[in-house]
Amino acid sequence: MDRAPPRVAGVGLTHFGVHPERTGRDLFAEAAATAFEDAGVPRADVDGVYYGNFMGELTEHQGHQAPLMAEAAGLTCPATRYENACASSGVAVREAVRTVRNGEADVLLVGGAERMNNVGTAGSTEGLAVAADDLFEVRAGVTFPGAYALMARAYFDEFGGSREALAHIAVKNHDNALDNEFAQFRQAIDVETAVEAPPIAEPLHLYDSCPITDGASAFLLVSEAYAAEHDLDAAVSVTGTGQGGDHLALQDRADLAFTPATEAAAGEAFADAGIERDAVAFAEVHDCFTIAEVLALEGLGFYDRGAAIDAARAGETTRDGDLPVNLSGGLKAKGHPVGATGAAQVVEATRLLRGDHPNSDAVDGDVGVTHNAGGTVASAVVHVLEVDA
Amino acid sequence: MSDEYTPENPAPDGEYDAWLDAVAADEGYYLACDEGHGWLPPRRVCPRCGGDLHEESLPETGEVATFTVVHVPTPSFAAEAPYATVVAEFGAVRLTGVARTFEGLAVGDTVAPAVGEREEGDRLLLLEPV
Ligand SMILES: [Zn+2]
């Protein structure tokens, strides 16, 4: 069996932003076309499409999206949609990695798409809330920001922490997005602006939250053998994959200020790749809210519990810090088209490692990590990417 | 209630509806396994240990574990906002509900469960400070 890590042969993103007039299929077609062009792989060689989408039924009245998206990409091969809320395409990536590594496919198109702005703030708030437990959370008024606010208050209560510390995370991620042509927000903000912004779900305010985003992501994942045989320029491999799970409802979790699903996913992914955490040069983590970045860094094991809240303020996770986090701008500033996010993190990490990302100069090393979470981290997927030295 | 499904008249939810009825009648309960893990219905088995479940009485009051004051609600909660979503510990189980009175609310405060009506018609679990 060919156990060599699969390679990322070509990547594509649409602009992440407000595109209410564009259909999901149009967005995915653009991302896929870019990935094919980047890879130089013929469409006839594709064995399957692994596609992530969360709320297509609600926003586009469209289920059974995978064959539709394959068609949009110019393919009629087998295609499957993965739905795990905000981790939808992260799970698609994981299944694609396992399939290629098991020798069951040589070329897969992997990605995701989400269309959200066409249903407005009310519609997308409703759509996102569906990721929580309908009986015991949604009917108790839980919104997506509300759920993370519950975790933020629990964190503050257990470890301390302040809205100013969270604001530094928002400022950092906005700064990182300034040169990213795909990002939704490309303006710098300051701590004072973030702290004084209107509340969404206290203690989280406007700049603690990711925006409502339309967009798509795609990349071609190929076997080592296929890359060698076709002399592809595919220097980045996915060397580790891991996934963790937890109770869906926050109230059923052992702990309200820690995410064991991330811890489990990270443990599996790092062991799979055979690397230690100090080998990691940068991380793209799921920062749908500023507190989510804190929880991610502690769940990933980069920080002890209660210690990541001040990482951005201390400059440890900024672009010139020891562990730059969310050099793409993250979900916070790059945007969060839900089903596209996990695969988009792999696209950004690939470009950062290859050296063709505007923030590649902040990367000092050969290893990057992506972390994609579903809902309030009832699902988490972690991938390790490495570039040929 | 008509038996025709519409978004305003959704399908009944069996044991969840029965649980809300019990809370409304001050006869709230939760489900527990022999290891003492607590859960809410509908459950057939303990998710933590796989053990069988039996009903236990819900404590009359709980302690606020965390809460948020929601300013941007989902459309179906538009008439409620701003409101507090509260997660409170009731012994072996936690409940998530709405506090309509939340001025000065803090972690550790005592709340009591009740069932309220929403303008849209749905019932909701209230966790009001006592
Ligand atoms: Zn049990």
Coordinates of C-alpha atoms and ligand atoms in Angstrom, one line a residue:
Chain A
M1 CA 0.0 0.0 0.0
D2 CA 1.3 3.5 -0.9
R3 CA 1.5 5.2 2.5
A4 CA 3.4 8.2 1.2
P5 CA 1.8 11.5 2.2
P6 CA -0.4 13.0 -0.6
R7 CA 0.7 16.2 -2.2
V8 CA -1.1 19.5 -2.9
A9 CA -0.7 20.0 -6.6
G10 CA -2.6 23.2 -7.1
V11 CA -4.8 25.6 -5.2
G12 CA -7.6 28.1 -5.8
L13 CA -9.7 30.5 -3.9
T14 CA -12.4 33.0 -4.8
H15 CA -12.4 36.4 -3.2
F16 CA -13.9 36.0 0.3
G17 CA -16.5 38.7 0.8
V18 CA -20.0 39.9 0.0
H19 CA -21.2 38.4 -3.3
P20 CA -25.0 38.0 -2.8
E21 CA -25.6 37.9 -6.6
R22 CA -23.2 34.9 -7.2
T23 CA -24.4 31.3 -6.9
G24 CA -22.6 28.7 -5.0
R25 CA -21.9 26.8 -8.1
D26 CA -20.3 29.8 -9.8
L27 CA -18.1 30.4 -6.8
F28 CA -16.9 26.8 -6.7
A29 CA -16.4 26.8 -10.4
E30 CA -14.0 29.7 -10.1
A31 CA -12.0 28.2 -7.2
A32 CA -11.7 24.9 -9.0
A33 CA -10.7 26.4 -12.3
T34 CA -7.9 28.3 -10.5
A35 CA -6.8 25.1 -8.8
F36 CA -6.6 23.2 -12.1
E37 CA -4.6 26.0 -13.7
D38 CA -2.2 26.1 -10.8
A39 CA -1.8 22.3 -10.8
G40 CA -1.5 21.6 -14.5
V41 CA -3.5 18.4 -13.9
P42 CA -6.0 17.3 -16.6
R43 CA -9.6 17.1 -15.5
A44 CA -9.8 13.6 -17.0
D45 CA -7.4 12.3 -14.3
V46 CA -9.7 13.3 -11.4
D47 CA -11.0 10.3 -9.5
G48 CA -13.4 12.1 -7.2
V49 CA -14.7 15.3 -5.6
Y50 CA -14.6 15.8 -1.8
Y51 CA -16.7 18.9 -1.1
G52 CA -17.8 20.7 2.0
N53 CA -20.9 22.8 2.5
F54 CA -23.0 23.6 5.5
M55 CA -26.2 25.5 4.9
G56 CA -27.0 25.1 1.2
E57 CA -30.5 23.9 1.8
L58 CA -31.3 27.1 3.8
T59 CA -29.5 29.7 1.7
E60 CA -29.8 28.3 -1.8
H61 CA -32.6 25.7 -1.5
Q62 CA -30.0 23.2 -2.8
G63 CA -29.2 19.9 -1.4
H64 CA -27.2 17.1 -3.2
Q65 CA -24.6 19.7 -4.0
A66 CA -21.6 17.5 -4.6
P67 CA -22.5 16.3 -8.2
L68 CA -23.6 19.9 -9.0
M69 CA -20.3 21.2 -7.9
A70 CA -18.4 18.5 -9.8
E71 CA -20.3 19.6 -12.9
A72 CA -19.4 23.2 -12.2
A73 CA -15.8 22.2 -12.1
G74 CA -16.0 20.4 -15.4
L75 CA -16.2 16.9 -14.0
T76 CA -18.7 14.0 -13.9
C77 CA -16.7 11.7 -11.6
P78 CA -18.0 10.5 -8.2
A79 CA -18.6 13.4 -5.8
T80 CA -19.6 13.5 -2.2
R81 CA -20.6 16.4 0.1
Y82 CA -19.4 16.5 3.7
E83 CA -21.4 18.4 6.3
N84 CA -19.9 19.1 9.7
A85 CA -21.0 22.7 10.2
C86 CA -18.0 25.0 10.0
A87 CA -15.7 22.0 9.8
S88 CA -17.4 20.7 6.6
S89 CA -14.5 21.1 4.2
G90 CA -12.0 20.2 6.9
V91 CA -13.6 16.8 7.1
A92 CA -13.6 16.6 3.3
V93 CA -9.9 17.3 3.3
R94 CA -9.3 14.5 5.9
E95 CA -11.3 12.0 3.9
A96 CA -9.5 12.9 0.8
V97 CA -6.1 12.6 2.5
R98 CA -7.0 9.1 3.8
T99 CA -8.3 8.0 0.4
V100 CA -5.2 9.0 -1.5
R101 CA -2.9 7.6 1.2
N102 CA -4.7 4.3 1.2
G103 CA -4.0 4.0 -2.5
E104 CA -7.7 4.2 -3.5
A105 CA -7.3 7.4 -5.6
D106 CA -4.5 9.3 -7.3
V107 CA -6.1 12.7 -8.0
L108 CA -9.0 14.3 -6.0
L109 CA -10.5 17.7 -6.2
V110 CA -11.1 18.9 -2.6
G111 CA -12.8 22.1 -1.5
G112 CA -16.0 23.8 -0.3
A113 CA -18.3 26.7 -0.8
E114 CA -20.8 28.7 1.1
R115 CA -23.2 31.4 0.1
M116 CA -24.6 33.4 3.0
N117 CA -25.1 37.1 2.2
N118 CA -28.0 36.6 0.0
V119 CA -30.2 35.7 3.0
G120 CA -29.0 38.7 5.0
T121 CA -27.9 39.0 8.7
A122 CA -31.1 37.5 10.0
G123 CA -31.1 34.5 7.6
S124 CA -27.4 33.7 8.2
T125 CA -27.8 34.1 12.0
E126 CA -30.6 31.5 11.8
G127 CA -28.6 29.3 9.5
L128 CA -25.5 29.3 11.7
A129 CA -27.6 28.6 14.8
V130 CA -28.6 25.3 13.3
A131 CA -25.1 24.0 14.1
A132 CA -26.2 24.0 17.8
D133 CA -28.5 21.6 19.5
D134 CA -32.0 22.5 18.3
L135 CA -34.0 21.3 21.3
F136 CA -31.8 22.4 24.1
E137 CA -29.8 25.3 22.7
V138 CA -31.5 27.0 19.7
R139 CA -34.8 27.0 21.5
A140 CA -33.1 28.7 24.4
G141 CA -32.0 31.6 22.2
V142 CA -28.5 30.4 21.5
T143 CA -26.9 32.1 18.5
F144 CA -23.5 31.2 17.0
P145 CA -21.9 34.3 18.6
G146 CA -23.9 33.6 21.8
A147 CA -22.5 30.1 22.1
Y148 CA -18.9 31.4 21.8
A149 CA -19.8 34.2 24.3
L150 CA -20.8 31.5 26.8
M151 CA -17.4 29.9 26.3
A152 CA -15.7 33.3 26.6
R153 CA -17.4 34.1 29.9
A154 CA -16.6 30.7 31.2
Y155 CA -12.9 31.2 30.2
F156 CA -12.7 34.6 31.9
D157 CA -14.3 33.2 35.0
E158 CA -11.9 30.3 35.2
F159 CA -8.6 31.8 34.1
G160 CA -9.1 35.6 33.9
G161 CA -8.9 37.5 30.7
S162 CA -10.2 40.7 29.3
R163 CA -11.9 42.1 26.2
E164 CA -8.7 44.1 25.6
A165 CA -6.7 40.8 25.3
L166 CA -9.3 39.5 22.8
A167 CA -9.1 42.8 20.9
H168 CA -5.4 42.2 20.3
I169 CA -6.3 39.0 18.4
A170 CA -8.7 40.9 16.2
V171 CA -6.1 43.6 15.5
K172 CA -3.4 41.0 14.7
N173 CA -5.7 39.1 12.2
H174 CA -6.8 42.3 10.5
D175 CA -3.1 43.3 10.1
N176 CA -2.4 39.9 8.6
A177 CA -5.2 40.3 6.0
L178 CA -3.9 43.7 4.7
D179 CA -2.0 42.1 1.8
N180 CA -4.2 39.1 1.2
E181 CA -6.1 39.8 -2.1
F182 CA -8.7 37.1 -1.2
A183 CA -9.6 38.6 2.2
Q184 CA -12.9 40.2 3.1
F185 CA -11.5 42.9 5.4
R186 CA -8.3 44.6 4.3
Q187 CA -8.3 47.5 6.8
A188 CA -6.3 47.8 10.0
I189 CA -8.2 48.3 13.2
D190 CA -6.9 49.4 16.6
V191 CA -7.6 47.9 20.1
E192 CA -9.7 50.9 21.1
T193 CA -12.0 50.5 18.1
A194 CA -12.5 46.8 18.8
V195 CA -13.2 47.4 22.5
E196 CA -15.7 50.2 21.8
A197 CA -17.6 48.4 19.0
P198 CA -21.2 47.5 19.7
P199 CA -22.0 44.2 21.5
I200 CA -23.3 41.2 19.6
A201 CA -23.4 38.7 22.5
E202 CA -21.6 40.0 25.6
P203 CA -18.7 39.8 26.3
L204 CA -18.2 39.5 22.5
H205 CA -18.6 42.6 20.4
L206 CA -18.6 43.4 16.7
Y207 CA -14.8 43.0 16.1
D208 CA -14.7 39.8 18.1
S209 CA -16.8 38.1 15.4
C210 CA -16.0 36.9 11.9
P211 CA -18.1 38.4 9.1
I212 CA -20.8 36.9 7.0
T213 CA -18.9 35.7 3.9
D214 CA -19.5 34.2 0.5
G215 CA -16.7 32.2 -1.1
A216 CA -15.2 29.0 -2.3
S217 CA -12.0 27.1 -2.0
A218 CA -10.5 24.2 -4.0
F219 CA -7.2 22.3 -4.3
L220 CA -6.0 19.2 -6.1
L221 CA -4.7 16.4 -3.9
V222 CA -2.5 13.9 -5.7
S223 CA -0.6 10.7 -4.7
E224 CA 3.2 10.9 -4.4
A225 CA 3.4 8.4 -7.3
Y226 CA 1.2 10.5 -9.5
A227 CA 3.1 13.7 -8.8
A228 CA 6.4 11.9 -9.6
E229 CA 5.1 10.3 -12.7
H230 CA 3.8 13.6 -14.1
D231 CA 6.7 15.6 -12.9
L232 CA 4.4 18.0 -11.0
D233 CA 5.6 21.0 -9.1
A234 CA 3.9 19.9 -5.8
A235 CA 6.3 20.6 -3.0
V236 CA 3.8 20.6 -0.1
S237 CA 2.5 17.3 1.4
V238 CA -0.2 16.7 3.9
T239 CA 1.7 14.6 6.4
G240 CA -0.7 14.4 9.3
T241 CA -4.5 14.3 9.8
G242 CA -6.6 14.0 12.9
Q243 CA -10.2 14.5 14.0
G244 CA -11.9 14.8 17.4
G245 CA -15.4 14.9 18.6
D246 CA -17.4 16.1 21.6
H247 CA -21.0 16.5 22.8
L248 CA -23.0 18.8 20.5
A249 CA -24.5 20.9 23.2
L250 CA -22.2 23.1 25.4
Q251 CA -24.3 22.1 28.5
D252 CA -23.2 18.5 28.1
R253 CA -19.5 19.2 27.9
A254 CA -17.2 18.2 30.7
D255 CA -15.7 21.7 30.6
L256 CA -17.0 25.0 29.1
A257 CA -13.6 26.6 28.7
F258 CA -11.6 23.9 26.9
T259 CA -12.1 22.0 23.6
P260 CA -11.2 18.3 23.9
A261 CA -12.1 17.7 20.3
T262 CA -9.3 19.9 19.2
E263 CA -6.9 18.3 21.7
A264 CA -7.8 14.8 20.3
A265 CA -7.5 16.0 16.7
A266 CA -4.1 17.6 17.3
G267 CA -2.8 14.6 19.2
E268 CA -3.7 12.3 16.3
A269 CA -2.4 14.7 13.6
F270 CA 0.9 15.4 15.2
A271 CA 1.5 11.7 15.9
D272 CA 0.4 10.8 12.3
A273 CA 3.0 13.3 11.0
G274 CA 5.6 12.2 13.5
I275 CA 6.4 15.8 14.5
E276 CA 6.7 17.7 17.8
R277 CA 4.9 20.9 18.3
D278 CA 8.1 23.0 18.4
A279 CA 8.7 22.0 14.7
V280 CA 5.6 24.0 13.7
A281 CA 6.4 27.3 12.0
F282 CA 2.9 28.7 11.8
A283 CA -0.8 27.8 12.4
E284 CA -4.0 28.6 10.6
V285 CA -6.6 28.1 13.4
H286 CA -10.4 28.4 13.5
D287 CA -11.0 32.0 14.8
C288 CA -14.6 32.5 14.0
F289 CA -14.5 34.5 17.2
T290 CA -11.5 35.9 19.0
I291 CA -12.0 33.6 21.9
A292 CA -12.0 30.7 19.5
E293 CA -8.4 31.4 18.6
V294 CA -7.5 31.2 22.3
L295 CA -9.3 27.9 22.7
A296 CA -7.7 26.6 19.6
L297 CA -4.1 27.4 20.7
E298 CA -4.7 25.7 24.0
G299 CA -6.5 22.7 22.5
L300 CA -3.7 22.3 20.0
G301 CA -1.2 22.2 22.9
F302 CA 0.8 25.3 21.9
Y303 CA -0.2 26.9 25.2
D304 CA -1.2 25.6 28.6
R305 CA -4.8 26.1 29.6
G306 CA -5.4 29.8 30.5
A307 CA -2.2 31.0 28.9
A308 CA -3.2 31.7 25.3
I309 CA -5.4 34.7 26.1
D310 CA -2.4 37.1 26.1
A311 CA -0.4 35.5 23.2
A312 CA -1.4 38.1 20.7
R313 CA -0.9 41.0 23.1
A314 CA 2.5 39.7 23.9
G315 CA 3.4 39.5 20.3
E316 CA 4.0 35.7 20.4
T317 CA 1.4 35.0 17.6
T318 CA 1.9 38.1 15.5
R319 CA 3.7 37.8 12.2
D320 CA 7.1 38.4 13.8
G321 CA 6.4 36.2 16.8
D322 CA 7.6 32.7 17.6
L323 CA 4.4 31.1 16.3
P324 CA 2.5 33.3 13.8
V325 CA -1.2 32.5 13.9
N326 CA -3.6 33.2 11.1
L327 CA -1.2 34.8 8.7
S328 CA -4.0 34.7 6.1
G329 CA -6.1 37.0 8.3
G330 CA -8.0 34.0 9.7
L331 CA -11.7 33.7 9.6
K332 CA -11.8 37.0 11.5
A333 CA -10.5 39.1 8.7
K334 CA -10.1 36.8 5.7
G335 CA -13.8 35.8 6.2
H336 CA -15.7 32.6 7.0
P337 CA -17.7 31.1 4.1
V338 CA -18.6 28.2 6.4
G339 CA -18.3 25.2 4.1
A340 CA -15.2 26.6 2.3
T341 CA -13.2 27.3 5.4
G342 CA -11.3 24.1 6.2
A343 CA -10.1 23.6 2.7
A344 CA -9.2 27.3 2.4
Q345 CA -6.9 27.0 5.4
V346 CA -5.1 24.2 3.5
V347 CA -4.9 26.5 0.5
E348 CA -3.4 29.4 2.5
A349 CA -1.0 27.1 4.4
T350 CA 0.2 25.6 1.1
R351 CA 0.9 29.1 -0.3
L352 CA 2.6 30.2 2.9
L353 CA 4.9 27.1 2.7
R354 CA 5.5 27.3 -1.1
G355 CA 6.5 31.0 -0.7
D356 CA 3.9 32.6 -3.0
H357 CA 1.7 34.0 -0.2
P358 CA 2.1 37.7 0.6
N359 CA 3.0 36.7 4.2
S360 CA 5.4 33.9 3.3
D361 CA 8.3 36.0 4.6
A362 CA 6.9 35.5 8.1
V363 CA 7.3 31.8 7.9
D364 CA 10.5 30.4 9.4
G365 CA 10.4 26.7 8.9
D366 CA 8.9 23.8 6.8
V367 CA 5.8 22.8 8.8
G368 CA 2.4 24.4 9.1
V369 CA -0.7 23.4 10.9
T370 CA -4.4 23.9 10.1
H371 CA -7.3 23.7 12.6
N372 CA -10.9 23.7 11.6
A373 CA -13.7 23.5 14.1
G374 CA -17.4 22.7 13.7
G375 CA -20.1 24.6 15.8
T376 CA -18.7 25.1 19.3
V377 CA -16.0 22.5 18.6
A378 CA -18.2 19.4 18.8
S379 CA -16.0 18.6 15.7
A380 CA -12.4 19.5 15.1
V381 CA -10.0 18.6 12.3
V382 CA -6.3 19.2 12.3
H383 CA -3.9 18.8 9.4
V384 CA -0.1 19.0 9.3
L385 CA 1.5 20.3 6.1
E386 CA 5.2 20.1 5.2
V387 CA 7.2 21.5 2.3
D388 CA 10.2 19.8 0.8
A389 CA 13.2 21.4 2.4
Chain B
M1 CA -52.9 22.2 17.3
S2 CA -53.5 21.2 13.7
D3 CA -51.4 18.2 12.6
E4 CA -50.4 19.9 9.3
Y5 CA -46.7 20.9 9.3
T6 CA -45.8 24.5 8.7
P7 CA -42.7 26.4 9.9
E8 CA -45.0 28.1 12.5
N9 CA -46.6 24.8 13.5
P10 CA -43.6 22.4 13.6
A11 CA -43.8 18.7 14.3
P12 CA -44.1 17.7 18.0
D13 CA -40.9 16.6 19.7
G14 CA -42.1 13.8 21.9
E15 CA -40.0 13.4 25.0
Y16 CA -38.7 17.0 24.8
D17 CA -42.2 18.3 24.9
A18 CA -43.0 16.0 27.8
W19 CA -39.9 17.2 29.6
L20 CA -41.0 20.9 29.2
D21 CA -44.5 19.9 30.4
A22 CA -42.9 18.4 33.5
V23 CA -40.7 21.5 34.1
A24 CA -43.8 23.7 33.7
A25 CA -45.6 21.6 36.4
D26 CA -42.6 21.9 38.8
E27 CA -41.9 18.2 38.3
G28 CA -38.7 18.6 36.3
Y29 CA -36.4 15.6 35.9
Y30 CA -33.2 14.5 34.2
L31 CA -31.8 11.2 33.2
A32 CA -29.0 9.5 35.1
C33 CA -26.9 6.4 34.7
D34 CA -25.6 4.3 37.6
E35 CA -22.3 6.2 37.3
G36 CA -24.1 9.4 38.1
H37 CA -23.7 11.0 34.7
G38 CA -26.7 13.3 34.0
W39 CA -28.4 14.1 30.7
L40 CA -31.7 15.5 29.2
P41 CA -34.2 13.6 27.2
P42 CA -34.5 12.1 24.7
R43 CA -31.6 9.8 25.4
R44 CA -31.6 6.0 25.4
V45 CA -28.1 5.4 26.8
C46 CA -25.5 7.3 28.7
P47 CA -23.2 8.9 26.0
R48 CA -20.2 8.8 28.4
C49 CA -20.4 5.2 29.7
G50 CA -23.1 3.5 27.7
G51 CA -25.1 2.7 30.8
D52 CA -28.9 2.5 31.1
L53 CA -30.7 5.6 32.2
H54 CA -33.4 6.3 34.8
E55 CA -35.2 9.5 35.8
E56 CA -34.1 11.6 38.7
S57 CA -35.7 14.8 40.1
L58 CA -34.3 18.0 38.9
P59 CA -33.0 20.2 41.8
E60 CA -35.3 23.2 42.3
T61 CA -32.6 25.7 41.7
G62 CA -29.3 25.9 39.8
E63 CA -26.1 27.9 39.8
V64 CA -25.1 30.0 36.8
A65 CA -22.1 28.5 35.1
T66 CA -21.9 31.0 32.3
F67 CA -24.2 33.4 30.4
T68 CA -24.3 35.9 27.6
V69 CA -26.5 38.9 26.9
V70 CA -27.6 38.5 23.3
H71 CA -28.1 41.7 21.3
V72 CA -28.2 40.2 17.8
P73 CA -30.8 37.3 18.0
T74 CA -32.0 34.8 15.4
P75 CA -35.2 36.0 13.7
S76 CA -37.4 33.9 15.9
F77 CA -36.0 35.6 19.0
A78 CA -36.3 39.1 17.7
A79 CA -39.1 40.0 20.2
E80 CA -37.0 38.7 23.1
A81 CA -33.8 40.7 22.5
P82 CA -31.9 41.8 24.5
Y83 CA -32.0 38.7 26.6
A84 CA -29.5 36.5 28.5
T85 CA -28.8 33.0 27.5
V86 CA -27.8 31.2 30.7
V87 CA -26.1 27.8 31.3
A88 CA -26.7 26.7 34.9
E89 CA -25.6 23.7 36.9
F90 CA -28.4 21.6 38.4
G91 CA -26.4 18.9 40.2
A92 CA -25.5 16.2 37.6
V93 CA -26.9 18.1 34.7
R94 CA -26.7 21.6 33.1
L95 CA -29.6 23.4 31.6
T96 CA -29.5 26.2 28.9
G97 CA -32.3 28.8 29.1
V98 CA -33.2 32.4 28.8
A99 CA -33.2 35.0 31.6
R100 CA -35.4 37.9 30.7
T101 CA -34.2 39.7 33.9
F102 CA -30.4 39.8 33.8
E103 CA -29.3 43.2 35.2
G104 CA -26.4 42.5 37.4
L105 CA -26.4 38.7 36.6
A106 CA -23.2 37.0 37.6
V107 CA -21.6 33.5 37.4
G108 CA -22.6 31.7 40.6
D109 CA -26.0 33.3 40.9
T110 CA -29.0 31.1 41.7
V111 CA -31.7 30.6 39.0
A112 CA -34.9 28.6 38.9
P113 CA -36.3 26.9 35.8
A114 CA -39.7 27.7 34.4
V115 CA -41.4 27.5 31.0
G116 CA -42.3 30.7 29.2
E117 CA -44.3 31.6 26.1
R118 CA -42.7 33.4 23.2
E119 CA -44.5 36.0 21.1
E120 CA -44.0 33.6 18.1
G121 CA -45.9 30.9 20.1
D122 CA -43.1 28.5 20.9
R123 CA -42.4 27.7 24.5
L124 CA -39.0 28.3 25.9
L125 CA -37.0 27.3 29.0
L126 CA -36.6 30.2 31.4
L127 CA -33.8 30.4 33.9
E128 CA -34.6 33.5 35.9
P129 CA -32.6 34.7 38.9
V130 CA -34.3 34.0 42.3
Ligands
ZN1 ZN -22.8 7.2 32.4

